[in-house]
Short mmCIF file of C-alpha atoms and ligand atoms in Angstrom, two decimals:
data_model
loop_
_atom_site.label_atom_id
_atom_site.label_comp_id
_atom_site.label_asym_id
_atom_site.label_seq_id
_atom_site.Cartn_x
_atom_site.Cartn_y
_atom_site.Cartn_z
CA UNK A 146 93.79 127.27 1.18
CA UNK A 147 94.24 123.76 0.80
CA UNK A 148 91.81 121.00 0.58
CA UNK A 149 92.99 119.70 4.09
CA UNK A 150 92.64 123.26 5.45
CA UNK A 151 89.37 123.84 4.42
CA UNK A 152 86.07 122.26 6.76
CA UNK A 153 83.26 121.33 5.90
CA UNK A 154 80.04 123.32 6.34
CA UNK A 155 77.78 122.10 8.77
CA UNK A 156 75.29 119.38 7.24
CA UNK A 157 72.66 120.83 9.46
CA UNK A 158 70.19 123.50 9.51
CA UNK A 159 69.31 125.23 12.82
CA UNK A 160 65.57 125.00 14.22
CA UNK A 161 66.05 126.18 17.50
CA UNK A 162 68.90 128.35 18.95
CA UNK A 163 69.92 128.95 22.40
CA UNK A 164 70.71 132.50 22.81
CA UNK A 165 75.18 133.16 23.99
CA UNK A 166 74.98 136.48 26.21
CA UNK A 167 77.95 138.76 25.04
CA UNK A 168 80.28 139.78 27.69
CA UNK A 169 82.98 143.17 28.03
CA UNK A 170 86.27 142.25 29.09
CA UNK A 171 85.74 144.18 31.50
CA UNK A 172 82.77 142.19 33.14
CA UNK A 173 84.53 138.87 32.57
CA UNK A 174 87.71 140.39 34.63
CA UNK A 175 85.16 140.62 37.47
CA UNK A 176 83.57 137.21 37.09
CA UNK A 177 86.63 134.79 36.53
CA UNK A 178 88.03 136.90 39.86
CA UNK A 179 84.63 135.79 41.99
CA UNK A 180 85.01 132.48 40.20
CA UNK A 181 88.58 132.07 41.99
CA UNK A 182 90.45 132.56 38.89
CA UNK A 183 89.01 129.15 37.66
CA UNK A 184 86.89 128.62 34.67
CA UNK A 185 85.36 125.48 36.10
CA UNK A 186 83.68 127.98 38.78
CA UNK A 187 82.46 130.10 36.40
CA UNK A 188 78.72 130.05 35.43
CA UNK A 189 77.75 128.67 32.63
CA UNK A 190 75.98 131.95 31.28
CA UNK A 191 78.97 134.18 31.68
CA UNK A 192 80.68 132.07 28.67
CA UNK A 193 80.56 132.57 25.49
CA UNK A 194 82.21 129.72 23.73
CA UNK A 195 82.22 126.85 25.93
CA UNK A 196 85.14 124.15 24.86
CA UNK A 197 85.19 122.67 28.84
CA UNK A 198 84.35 118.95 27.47
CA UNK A 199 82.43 117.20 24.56
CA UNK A 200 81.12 115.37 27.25
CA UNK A 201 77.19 115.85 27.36
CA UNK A 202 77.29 119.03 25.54
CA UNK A 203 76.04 118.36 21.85
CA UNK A 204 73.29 118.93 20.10
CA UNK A 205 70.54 116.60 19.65
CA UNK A 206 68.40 116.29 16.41
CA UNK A 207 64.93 116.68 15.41
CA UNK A 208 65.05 113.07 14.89
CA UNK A 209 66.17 112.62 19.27
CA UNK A 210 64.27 115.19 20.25
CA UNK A 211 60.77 112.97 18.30
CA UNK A 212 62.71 110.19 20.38
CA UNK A 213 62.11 111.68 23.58
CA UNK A 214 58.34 112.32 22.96
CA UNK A 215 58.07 108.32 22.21
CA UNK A 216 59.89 107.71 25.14
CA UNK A 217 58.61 104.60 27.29
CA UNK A 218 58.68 105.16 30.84
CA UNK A 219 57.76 101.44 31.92
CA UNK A 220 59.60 100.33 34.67
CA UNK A 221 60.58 96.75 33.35
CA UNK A 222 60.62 95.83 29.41
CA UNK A 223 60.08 99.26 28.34
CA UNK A 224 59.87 99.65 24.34
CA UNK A 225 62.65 102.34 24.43
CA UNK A 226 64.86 99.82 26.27
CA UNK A 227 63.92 97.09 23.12
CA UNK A 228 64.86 99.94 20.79
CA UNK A 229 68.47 100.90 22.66
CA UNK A 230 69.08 97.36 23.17
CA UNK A 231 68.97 96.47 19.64
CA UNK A 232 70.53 98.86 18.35
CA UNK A 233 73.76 98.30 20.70
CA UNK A 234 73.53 94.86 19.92
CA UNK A 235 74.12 94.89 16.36
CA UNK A 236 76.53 97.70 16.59
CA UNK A 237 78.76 95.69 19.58
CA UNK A 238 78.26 91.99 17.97
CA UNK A 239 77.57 91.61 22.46
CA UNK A 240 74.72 89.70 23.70
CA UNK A 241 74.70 92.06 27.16
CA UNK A 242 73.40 95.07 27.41
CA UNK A 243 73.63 96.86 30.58
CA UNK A 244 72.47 100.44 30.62
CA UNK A 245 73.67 103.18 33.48
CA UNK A 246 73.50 106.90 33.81
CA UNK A 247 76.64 107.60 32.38
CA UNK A 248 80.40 105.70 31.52
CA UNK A 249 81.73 105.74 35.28
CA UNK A 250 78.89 103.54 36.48
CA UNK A 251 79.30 101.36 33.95
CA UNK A 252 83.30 101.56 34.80
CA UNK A 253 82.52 101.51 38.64
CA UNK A 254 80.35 98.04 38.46
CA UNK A 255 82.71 96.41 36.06
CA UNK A 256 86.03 97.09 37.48
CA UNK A 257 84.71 96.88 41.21
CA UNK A 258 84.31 93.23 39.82
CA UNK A 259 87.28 92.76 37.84
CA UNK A 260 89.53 94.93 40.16
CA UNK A 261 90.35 94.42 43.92
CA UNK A 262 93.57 94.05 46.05
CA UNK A 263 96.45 92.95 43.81
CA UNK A 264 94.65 93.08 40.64
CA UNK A 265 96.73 95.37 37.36
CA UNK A 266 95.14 97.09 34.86
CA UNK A 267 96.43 97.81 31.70
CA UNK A 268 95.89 100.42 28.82
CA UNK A 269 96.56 102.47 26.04
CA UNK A 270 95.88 105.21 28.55
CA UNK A 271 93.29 105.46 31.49
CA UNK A 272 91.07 108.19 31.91
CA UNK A 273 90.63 109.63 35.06
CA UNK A 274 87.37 107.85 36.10
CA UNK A 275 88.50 105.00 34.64
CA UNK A 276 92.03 104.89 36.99
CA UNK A 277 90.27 106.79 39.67
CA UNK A 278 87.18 103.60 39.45
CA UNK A 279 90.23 101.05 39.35
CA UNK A 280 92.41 102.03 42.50
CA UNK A 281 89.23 102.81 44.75
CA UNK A 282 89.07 99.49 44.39
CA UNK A 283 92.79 98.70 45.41
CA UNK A 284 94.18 97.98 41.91
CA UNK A 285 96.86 99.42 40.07
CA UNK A 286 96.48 100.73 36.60
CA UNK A 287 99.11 101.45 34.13
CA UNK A 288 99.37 103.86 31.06
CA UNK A 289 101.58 102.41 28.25
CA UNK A 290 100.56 104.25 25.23
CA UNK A 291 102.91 103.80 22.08
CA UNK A 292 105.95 105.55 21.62
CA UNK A 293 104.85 108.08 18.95
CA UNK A 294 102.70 109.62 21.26
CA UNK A 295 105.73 110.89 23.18
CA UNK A 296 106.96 113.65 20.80
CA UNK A 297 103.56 115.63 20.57
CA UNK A 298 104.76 118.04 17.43
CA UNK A 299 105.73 114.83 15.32
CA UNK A 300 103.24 113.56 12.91
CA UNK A 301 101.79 109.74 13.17
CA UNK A 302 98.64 108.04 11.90
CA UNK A 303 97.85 106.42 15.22
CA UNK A 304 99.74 108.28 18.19
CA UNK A 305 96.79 106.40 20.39
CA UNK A 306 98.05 102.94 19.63
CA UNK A 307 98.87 100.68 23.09
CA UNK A 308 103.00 99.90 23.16
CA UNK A 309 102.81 95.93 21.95
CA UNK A 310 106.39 95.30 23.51
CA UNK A 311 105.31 96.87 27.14
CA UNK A 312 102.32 95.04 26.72
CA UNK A 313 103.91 91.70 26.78
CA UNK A 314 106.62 92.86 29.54
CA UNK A 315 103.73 93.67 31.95
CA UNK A 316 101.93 90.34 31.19
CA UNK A 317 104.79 88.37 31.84
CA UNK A 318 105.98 90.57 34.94
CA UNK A 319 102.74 90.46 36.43
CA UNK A 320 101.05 87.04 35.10
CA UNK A 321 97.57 86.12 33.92
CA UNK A 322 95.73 85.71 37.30
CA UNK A 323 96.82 89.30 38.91
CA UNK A 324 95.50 91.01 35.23
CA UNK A 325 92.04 92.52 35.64
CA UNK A 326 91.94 93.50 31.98
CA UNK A 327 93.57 95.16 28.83
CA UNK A 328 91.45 98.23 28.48
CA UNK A 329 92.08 100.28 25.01
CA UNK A 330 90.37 103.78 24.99
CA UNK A 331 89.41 104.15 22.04
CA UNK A 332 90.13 107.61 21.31
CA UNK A 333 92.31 107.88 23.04
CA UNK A 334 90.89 110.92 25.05
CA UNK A 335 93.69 111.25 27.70
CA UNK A 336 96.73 110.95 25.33
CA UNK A 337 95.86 113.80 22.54
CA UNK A 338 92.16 112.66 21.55
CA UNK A 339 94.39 110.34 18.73
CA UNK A 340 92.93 107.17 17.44
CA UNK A 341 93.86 103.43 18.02
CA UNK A 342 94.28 101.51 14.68
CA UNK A 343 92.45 98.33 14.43
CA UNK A 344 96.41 96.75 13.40
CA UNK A 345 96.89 97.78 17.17
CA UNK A 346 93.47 96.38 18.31
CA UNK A 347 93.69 93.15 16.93
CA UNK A 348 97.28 92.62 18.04
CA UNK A 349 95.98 93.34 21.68
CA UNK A 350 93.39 90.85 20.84
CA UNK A 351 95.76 88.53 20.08
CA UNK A 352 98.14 88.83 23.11
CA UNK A 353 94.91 88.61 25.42
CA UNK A 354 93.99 85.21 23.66
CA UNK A 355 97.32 83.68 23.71
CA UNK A 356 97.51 85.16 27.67
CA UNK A 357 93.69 84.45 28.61
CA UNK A 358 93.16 88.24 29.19
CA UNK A 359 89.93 90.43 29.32
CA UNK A 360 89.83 92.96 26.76
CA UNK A 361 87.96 96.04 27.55
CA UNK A 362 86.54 98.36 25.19
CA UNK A 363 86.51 102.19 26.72
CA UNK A 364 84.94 103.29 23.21
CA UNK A 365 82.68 106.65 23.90
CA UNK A 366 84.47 108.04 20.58
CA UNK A 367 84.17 105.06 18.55
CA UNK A 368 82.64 106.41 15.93
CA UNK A 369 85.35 109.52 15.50
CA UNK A 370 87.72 106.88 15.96
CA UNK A 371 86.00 104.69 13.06
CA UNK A 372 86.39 108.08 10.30
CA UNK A 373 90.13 107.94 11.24
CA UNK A 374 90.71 104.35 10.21
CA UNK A 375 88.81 104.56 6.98
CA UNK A 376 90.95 107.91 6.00
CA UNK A 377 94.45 106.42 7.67
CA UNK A 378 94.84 102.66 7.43
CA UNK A 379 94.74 100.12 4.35
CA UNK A 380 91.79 98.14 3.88
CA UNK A 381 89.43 99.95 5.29
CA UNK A 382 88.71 102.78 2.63
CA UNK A 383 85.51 101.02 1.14
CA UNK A 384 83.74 99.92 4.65
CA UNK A 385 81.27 102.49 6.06
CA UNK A 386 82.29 103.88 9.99
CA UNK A 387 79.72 102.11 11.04
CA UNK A 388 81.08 98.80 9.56
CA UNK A 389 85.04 99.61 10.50
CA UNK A 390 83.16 100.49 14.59
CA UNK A 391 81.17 96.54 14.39
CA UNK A 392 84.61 95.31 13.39
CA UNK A 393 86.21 97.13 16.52
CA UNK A 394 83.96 96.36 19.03
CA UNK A 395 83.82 92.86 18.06
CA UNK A 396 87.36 92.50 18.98
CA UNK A 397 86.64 92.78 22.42
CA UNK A 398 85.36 91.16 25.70
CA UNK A 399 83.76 94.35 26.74
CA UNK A 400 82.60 97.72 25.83
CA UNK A 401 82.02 100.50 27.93
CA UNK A 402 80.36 103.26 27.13
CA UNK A 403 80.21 106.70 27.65
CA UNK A 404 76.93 107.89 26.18
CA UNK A 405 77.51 111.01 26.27
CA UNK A 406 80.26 111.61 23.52
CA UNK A 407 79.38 109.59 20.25
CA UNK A 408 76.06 108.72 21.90
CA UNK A 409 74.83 112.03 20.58
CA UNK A 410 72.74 112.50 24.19
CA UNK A 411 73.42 114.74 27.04
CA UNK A 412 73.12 111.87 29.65
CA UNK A 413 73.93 107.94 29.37
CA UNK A 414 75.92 105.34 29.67
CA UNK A 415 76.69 101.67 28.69
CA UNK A 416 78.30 98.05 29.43
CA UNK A 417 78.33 95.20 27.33
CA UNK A 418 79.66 92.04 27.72
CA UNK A 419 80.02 88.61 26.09
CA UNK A 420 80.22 86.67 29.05
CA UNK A 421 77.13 85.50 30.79
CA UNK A 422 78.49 85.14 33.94
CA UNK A 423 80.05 88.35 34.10
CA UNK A 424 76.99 89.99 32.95
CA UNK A 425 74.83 88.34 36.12
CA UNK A 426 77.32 89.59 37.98
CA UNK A 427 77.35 93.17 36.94
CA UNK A 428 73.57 92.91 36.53
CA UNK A 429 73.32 92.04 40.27
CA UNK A 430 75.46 95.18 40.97
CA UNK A 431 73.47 97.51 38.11
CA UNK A 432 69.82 96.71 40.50
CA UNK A 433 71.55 97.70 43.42
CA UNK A 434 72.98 101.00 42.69
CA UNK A 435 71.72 101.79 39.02
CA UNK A 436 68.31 100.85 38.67
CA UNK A 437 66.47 97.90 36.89
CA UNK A 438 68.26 95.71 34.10
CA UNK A 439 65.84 97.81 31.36
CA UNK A 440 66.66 101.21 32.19
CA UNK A 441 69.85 101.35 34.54
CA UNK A 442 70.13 104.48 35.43
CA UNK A 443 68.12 106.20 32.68
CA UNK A 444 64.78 107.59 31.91
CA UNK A 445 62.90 106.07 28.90
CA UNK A 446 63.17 109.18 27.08
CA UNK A 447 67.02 109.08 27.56
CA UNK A 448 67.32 105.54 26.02
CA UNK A 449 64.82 106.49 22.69
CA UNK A 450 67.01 109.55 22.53
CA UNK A 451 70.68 107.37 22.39
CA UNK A 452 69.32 104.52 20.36
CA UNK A 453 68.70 107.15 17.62
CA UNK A 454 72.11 108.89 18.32
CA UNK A 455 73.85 105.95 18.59
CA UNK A 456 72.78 105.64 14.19
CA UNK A 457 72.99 108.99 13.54
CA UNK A 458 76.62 109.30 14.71
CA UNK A 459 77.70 106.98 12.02
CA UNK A 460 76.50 109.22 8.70
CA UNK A 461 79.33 109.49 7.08
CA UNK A 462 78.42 113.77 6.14
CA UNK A 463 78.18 114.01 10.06
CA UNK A 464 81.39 112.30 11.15
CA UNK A 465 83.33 114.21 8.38
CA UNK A 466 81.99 118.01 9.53
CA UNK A 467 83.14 116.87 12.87
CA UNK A 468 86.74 115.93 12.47
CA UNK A 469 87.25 118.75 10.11
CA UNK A 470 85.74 121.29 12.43
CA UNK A 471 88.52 120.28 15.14
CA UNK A 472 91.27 119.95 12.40
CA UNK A 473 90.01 123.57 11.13
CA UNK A 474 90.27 124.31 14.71
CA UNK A 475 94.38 123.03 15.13
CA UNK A 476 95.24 123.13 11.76
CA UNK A 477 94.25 126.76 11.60
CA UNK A 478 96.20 127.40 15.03
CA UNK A 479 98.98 125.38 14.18
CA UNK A 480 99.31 127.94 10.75
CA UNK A 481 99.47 131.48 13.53
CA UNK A 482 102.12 129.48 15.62
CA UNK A 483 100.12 128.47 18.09
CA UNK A 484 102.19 125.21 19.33
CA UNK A 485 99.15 122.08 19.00
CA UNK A 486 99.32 118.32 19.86
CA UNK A 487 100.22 116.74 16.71
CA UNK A 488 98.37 115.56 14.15
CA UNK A 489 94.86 117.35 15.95
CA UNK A 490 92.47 114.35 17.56
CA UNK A 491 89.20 113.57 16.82
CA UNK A 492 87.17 115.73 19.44
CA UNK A 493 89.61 118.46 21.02
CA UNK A 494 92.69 120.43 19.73
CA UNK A 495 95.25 120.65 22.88
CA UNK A 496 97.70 123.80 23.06
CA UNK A 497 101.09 123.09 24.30
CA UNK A 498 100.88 126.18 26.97
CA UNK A 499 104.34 125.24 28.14
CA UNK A 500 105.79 126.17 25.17
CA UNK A 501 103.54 129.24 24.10
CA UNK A 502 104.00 130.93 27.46
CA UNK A 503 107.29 129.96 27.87
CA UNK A 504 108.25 132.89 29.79
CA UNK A 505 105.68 131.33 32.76
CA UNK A 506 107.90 128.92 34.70
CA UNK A 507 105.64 125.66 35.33
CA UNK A 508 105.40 126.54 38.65
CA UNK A 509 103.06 129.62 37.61
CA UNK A 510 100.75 127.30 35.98
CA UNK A 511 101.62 128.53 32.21
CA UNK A 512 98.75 126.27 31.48
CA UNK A 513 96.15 128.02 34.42
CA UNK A 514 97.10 130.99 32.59
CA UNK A 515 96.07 130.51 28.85
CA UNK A 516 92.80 129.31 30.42
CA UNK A 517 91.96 132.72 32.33
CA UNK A 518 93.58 134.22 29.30
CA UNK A 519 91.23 132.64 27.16
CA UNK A 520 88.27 133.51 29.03
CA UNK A 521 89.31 136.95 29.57
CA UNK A 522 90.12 138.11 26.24
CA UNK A 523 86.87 135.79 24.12
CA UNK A 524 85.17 134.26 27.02
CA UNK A 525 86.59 130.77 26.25
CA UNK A 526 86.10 127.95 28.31
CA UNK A 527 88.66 125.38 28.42
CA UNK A 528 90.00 123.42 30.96
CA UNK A 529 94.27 123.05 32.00
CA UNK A 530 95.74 119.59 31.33
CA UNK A 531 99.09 120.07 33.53
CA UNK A 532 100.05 120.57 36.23
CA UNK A 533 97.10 121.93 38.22
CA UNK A 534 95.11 118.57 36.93
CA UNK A 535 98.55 116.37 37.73
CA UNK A 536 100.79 118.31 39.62
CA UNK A 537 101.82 116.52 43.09
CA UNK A 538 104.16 118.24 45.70
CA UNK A 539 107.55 116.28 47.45
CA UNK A 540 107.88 116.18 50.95
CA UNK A 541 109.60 119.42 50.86
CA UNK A 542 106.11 120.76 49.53
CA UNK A 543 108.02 121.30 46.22
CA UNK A 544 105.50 121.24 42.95
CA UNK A 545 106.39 117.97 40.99
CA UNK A 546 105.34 118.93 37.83
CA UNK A 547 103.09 116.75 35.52
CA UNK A 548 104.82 115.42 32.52
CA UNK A 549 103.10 118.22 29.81
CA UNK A 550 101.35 121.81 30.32
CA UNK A 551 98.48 121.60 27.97
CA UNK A 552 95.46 123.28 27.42
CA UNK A 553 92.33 121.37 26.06
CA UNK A 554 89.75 122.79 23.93
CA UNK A 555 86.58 120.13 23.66
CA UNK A 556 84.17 120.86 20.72
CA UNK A 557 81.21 119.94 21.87
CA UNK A 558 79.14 117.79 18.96
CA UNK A 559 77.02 120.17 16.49
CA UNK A 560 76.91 123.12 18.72
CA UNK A 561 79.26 125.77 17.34
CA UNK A 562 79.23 126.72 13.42
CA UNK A 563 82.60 127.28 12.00
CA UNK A 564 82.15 131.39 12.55
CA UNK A 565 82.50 130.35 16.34
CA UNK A 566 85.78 128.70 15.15
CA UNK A 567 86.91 131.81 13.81
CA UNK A 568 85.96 133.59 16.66
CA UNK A 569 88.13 131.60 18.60
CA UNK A 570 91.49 131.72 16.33
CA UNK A 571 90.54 135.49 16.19
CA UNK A 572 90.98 135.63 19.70
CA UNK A 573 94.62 133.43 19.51
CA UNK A 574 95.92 136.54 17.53
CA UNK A 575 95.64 138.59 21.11
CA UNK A 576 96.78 135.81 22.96
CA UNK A 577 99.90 136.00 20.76
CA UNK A 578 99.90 139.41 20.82
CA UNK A 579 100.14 139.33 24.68
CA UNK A 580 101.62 136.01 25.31
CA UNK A 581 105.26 137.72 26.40
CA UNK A 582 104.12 140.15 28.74
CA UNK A 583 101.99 136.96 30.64
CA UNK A 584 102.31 136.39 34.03
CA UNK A 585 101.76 133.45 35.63
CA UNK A 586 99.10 132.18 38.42
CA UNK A 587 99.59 131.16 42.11
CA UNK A 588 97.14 128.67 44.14
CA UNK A 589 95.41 129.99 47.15
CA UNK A 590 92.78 126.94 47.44
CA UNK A 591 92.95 123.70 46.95
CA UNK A 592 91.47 120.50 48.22
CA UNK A 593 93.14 117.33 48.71
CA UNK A 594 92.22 115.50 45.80
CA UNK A 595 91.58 116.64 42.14
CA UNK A 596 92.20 119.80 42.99
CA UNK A 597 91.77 121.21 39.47
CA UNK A 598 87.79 121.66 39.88
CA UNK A 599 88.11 123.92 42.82
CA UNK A 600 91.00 124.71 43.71
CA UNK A 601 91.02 129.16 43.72
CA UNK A 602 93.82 131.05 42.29
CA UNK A 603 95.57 134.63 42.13
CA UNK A 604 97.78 136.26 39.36
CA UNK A 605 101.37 136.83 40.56
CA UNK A 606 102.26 140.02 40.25
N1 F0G B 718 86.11 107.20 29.41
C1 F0G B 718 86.55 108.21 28.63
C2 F0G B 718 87.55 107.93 27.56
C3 F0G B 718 86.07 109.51 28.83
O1 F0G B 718 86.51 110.50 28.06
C4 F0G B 718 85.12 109.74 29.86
C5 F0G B 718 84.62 111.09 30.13
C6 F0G B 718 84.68 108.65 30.63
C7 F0G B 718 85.20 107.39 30.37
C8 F0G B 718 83.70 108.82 31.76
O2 F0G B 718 82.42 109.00 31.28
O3 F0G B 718 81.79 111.27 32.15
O4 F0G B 718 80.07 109.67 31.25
O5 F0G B 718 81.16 109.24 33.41
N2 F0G B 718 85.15 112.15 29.68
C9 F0G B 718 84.70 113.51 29.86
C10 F0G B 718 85.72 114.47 29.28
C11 F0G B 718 84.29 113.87 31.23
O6 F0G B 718 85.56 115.70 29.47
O7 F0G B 718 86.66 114.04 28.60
P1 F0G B 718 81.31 109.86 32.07
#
């Protein structure tokens, strides 16, 4: 085994364990068909290895969990709120801190006042609350991630990079005054989990300047992204994550923050700004439907808990365990043939279903059906990235496929040891086994929009 193949074992020791509940096959047949034939219907205790999202999932430390006993549940100028604010201020270089409950509010009250009729957004690549936040309020939002990222099997250092010559075509088609903002997402969670280079950052910084843009930061993996910089690009080799993240942030007018991914909490959120204006405005917006400027949405507990996880993210022991546990994850997949998104992303490894079940016609959901596979044969939770999530229908009621069928698997943060890892690629040997003799998955359910958290299925036949 090589050096890259090999992941690092867990610089932690376990003090308290949550017990998984071991399932038959049998049982789980029963329960993903009550559940509608989708995982996201499931409950929680019926799963054994839950990779749904990385998104309030982790583990905190004994350090947090002191944190939440210290906790400060003052209404106004609470000392937990001092704490969290400090701490985001030296890591953002930002003089605003605005907390909220968890990244959508924080994307809700800053593109409600950036966005409106007529007003263009563009990224690296939108996530869904991010879009979804943006056209609710009547703006359009468009994806132009770099070119790399459109072979998914070929290997680049920064497949999450923003496309420099689109860029400057949708600036000049559109002009400065209908721009809301350049927003780079940073991983880039919707394109692969791959990172943005801080080449491609600066450059963005750079167009916005000579343009008078807003740049956005939509960093909630910051820190992951911050280990791929110092591994991948020149010049950064000798600065500590935490350093290479300050650098990052400070190229921006913005920052928005998911909490609950490199936060290290299970609830949270953040905004900060550089403009005073901006920031009465989206303080006025945080009283009304947040709560007060010194806790947002968030207990006092909550905010001792992320200033500490906000620090801890950045030891450099931590953040390597973490992006070898999800290359173990791909790299180890990618070895079975198992087709992966390549090179594997900072928090998830995504399975190209399309092409593993190629016998399933995208119209079956080949995607849908590695998921119920999954859960059927190891009790696997993941969630479908295709055409169930993207799929729209013509007028003829025809599917129009989305552009990829892929299957994500989330690690959530210090939760799983690397025996759950080889749990899982033990469980890719049946799905191999079986993969030809897979049928495919028809919808019976669905509501009208995002449709992928409810809608029910049925195996064809
Ligand atoms: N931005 C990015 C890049 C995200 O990945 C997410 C959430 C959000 C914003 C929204 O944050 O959930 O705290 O409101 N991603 C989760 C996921 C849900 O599973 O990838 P939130």
């Amino acid at each position: 085994m090589s050096e890259k193949m090999r992941t690092l074992t867990e610089p932690f020791k376990i003090k308290m364990v949550e017990a998984l509940r071991v399932t038959t096959e049998e049982y789980r047949n029963e329960a993903l068909a009550k559940a509608g034939y989708n995982p996201f219907l499931l409950k929680a205790d019926d799963v054994f290895i839950d990779f749904l999202t990385d998104s309030g999932t982790g583990a905190m430390s004994d350090r947090q969990w002191s944190g939440i006993m210290l906790g400060d549940e003052s209404y106004a100028g609470a000392k937990s709120w001092q704490h969290l604010e400090a701490v985001v201020k030296d890591l953002t270089g930002m003089p605003y801190v605005i907390p909220t409950h968890q990244g959508r509010a924080a994307e809700r009250i800053l593109y409600s006042i950036l966005g409106g009729k007529g007003k263009v957004f563009i990224s690296n690549t939108h996530f869904d609350t991010t879009r979804a936040n943006i056209e609710f309020v009547g703006s359009e939002a468009f994806d132009i991630v770099c070119k790399e990222a459109d072979d998914i099997n070929a290997y680049a250092d920064f497949k999450g990079n923003i496309d420099l010559e689109k860029l400057e075509e949708l600036i000049a088609k559109y002009g400065k005054e209908a721009i809301g903002a350049v927003i780079m997402t940073v991983t880039n969670n919707s394109s692969g989990g791959q990172p943005v280079s801080m080449e491609n950052m600066k450059a963005v910084r750079k167009a916005c300047d000579k343009h008078g843009l807003m740049m956005v930061i939509d960093g909630c993996r910051i820190a992951e992204n911050s280990y791929f910089v110092k591994q991948r690009e020149k010049g950064f080799e000798n600065k500590t994550h935490k350093e290479i993240a300050q650098e990052m942030l400070n190229l921006g007018d913005a920052f928005v923050m998911s909490a609950k991914k490199d936060g290290m909490v299970n609830i949270g959120g953040l905004l900060t700004l550089k403009d005073e204006a901006l920031s009465v405005q989206c303080k006025n917006l945080l009283i009304i439907s947040e709560g007060f400027l010194t806790y947002g949405g968030l207990a006092g507990r909550d905010m001792e808990a992320l200033a500490i996880g906000l620090q801890e993210v950045f030891d450099k022991d931590y953040l390597h365990y973490r992006i070898r546990s999800t290359a173990y994850l791909g790299e180890k997949l990618r070895a079975k043939g198992v087709p992966v998104v390549w090179p594997i992303g900072g928090h998830a490894v995504y399975v190209d279903a399309q092409k593993l079940y190629s016998n399933i016609p995208v119209e079956e959901y080949p995607g849908q059906a590695l998921v119920c596979d999954l859960y059927l044969k190891g009790g696997i939770r993941c969630v479908e990235i295709g055409s169930v999530m993207f799929g729209k229908y013509d007028e003829q009621g025809k599917l129009i496929p989305a552009a990829q069928e892929l299957v994500r698997m989330a690690l959530p943060r210090r939760v799983y040891t690397q025996s759950h890892l080889d749990y899982v690629l033990d469980i890719f040997d049946d799905i191999l086994e079986m993969k030809n003799r897979n049928k495919g998955y028809r919808i019976t359910y669905e509501p009208q929009f995002l449709r992928h958290f409810t809608a029910n299925f049925e195996p064809i036949k």
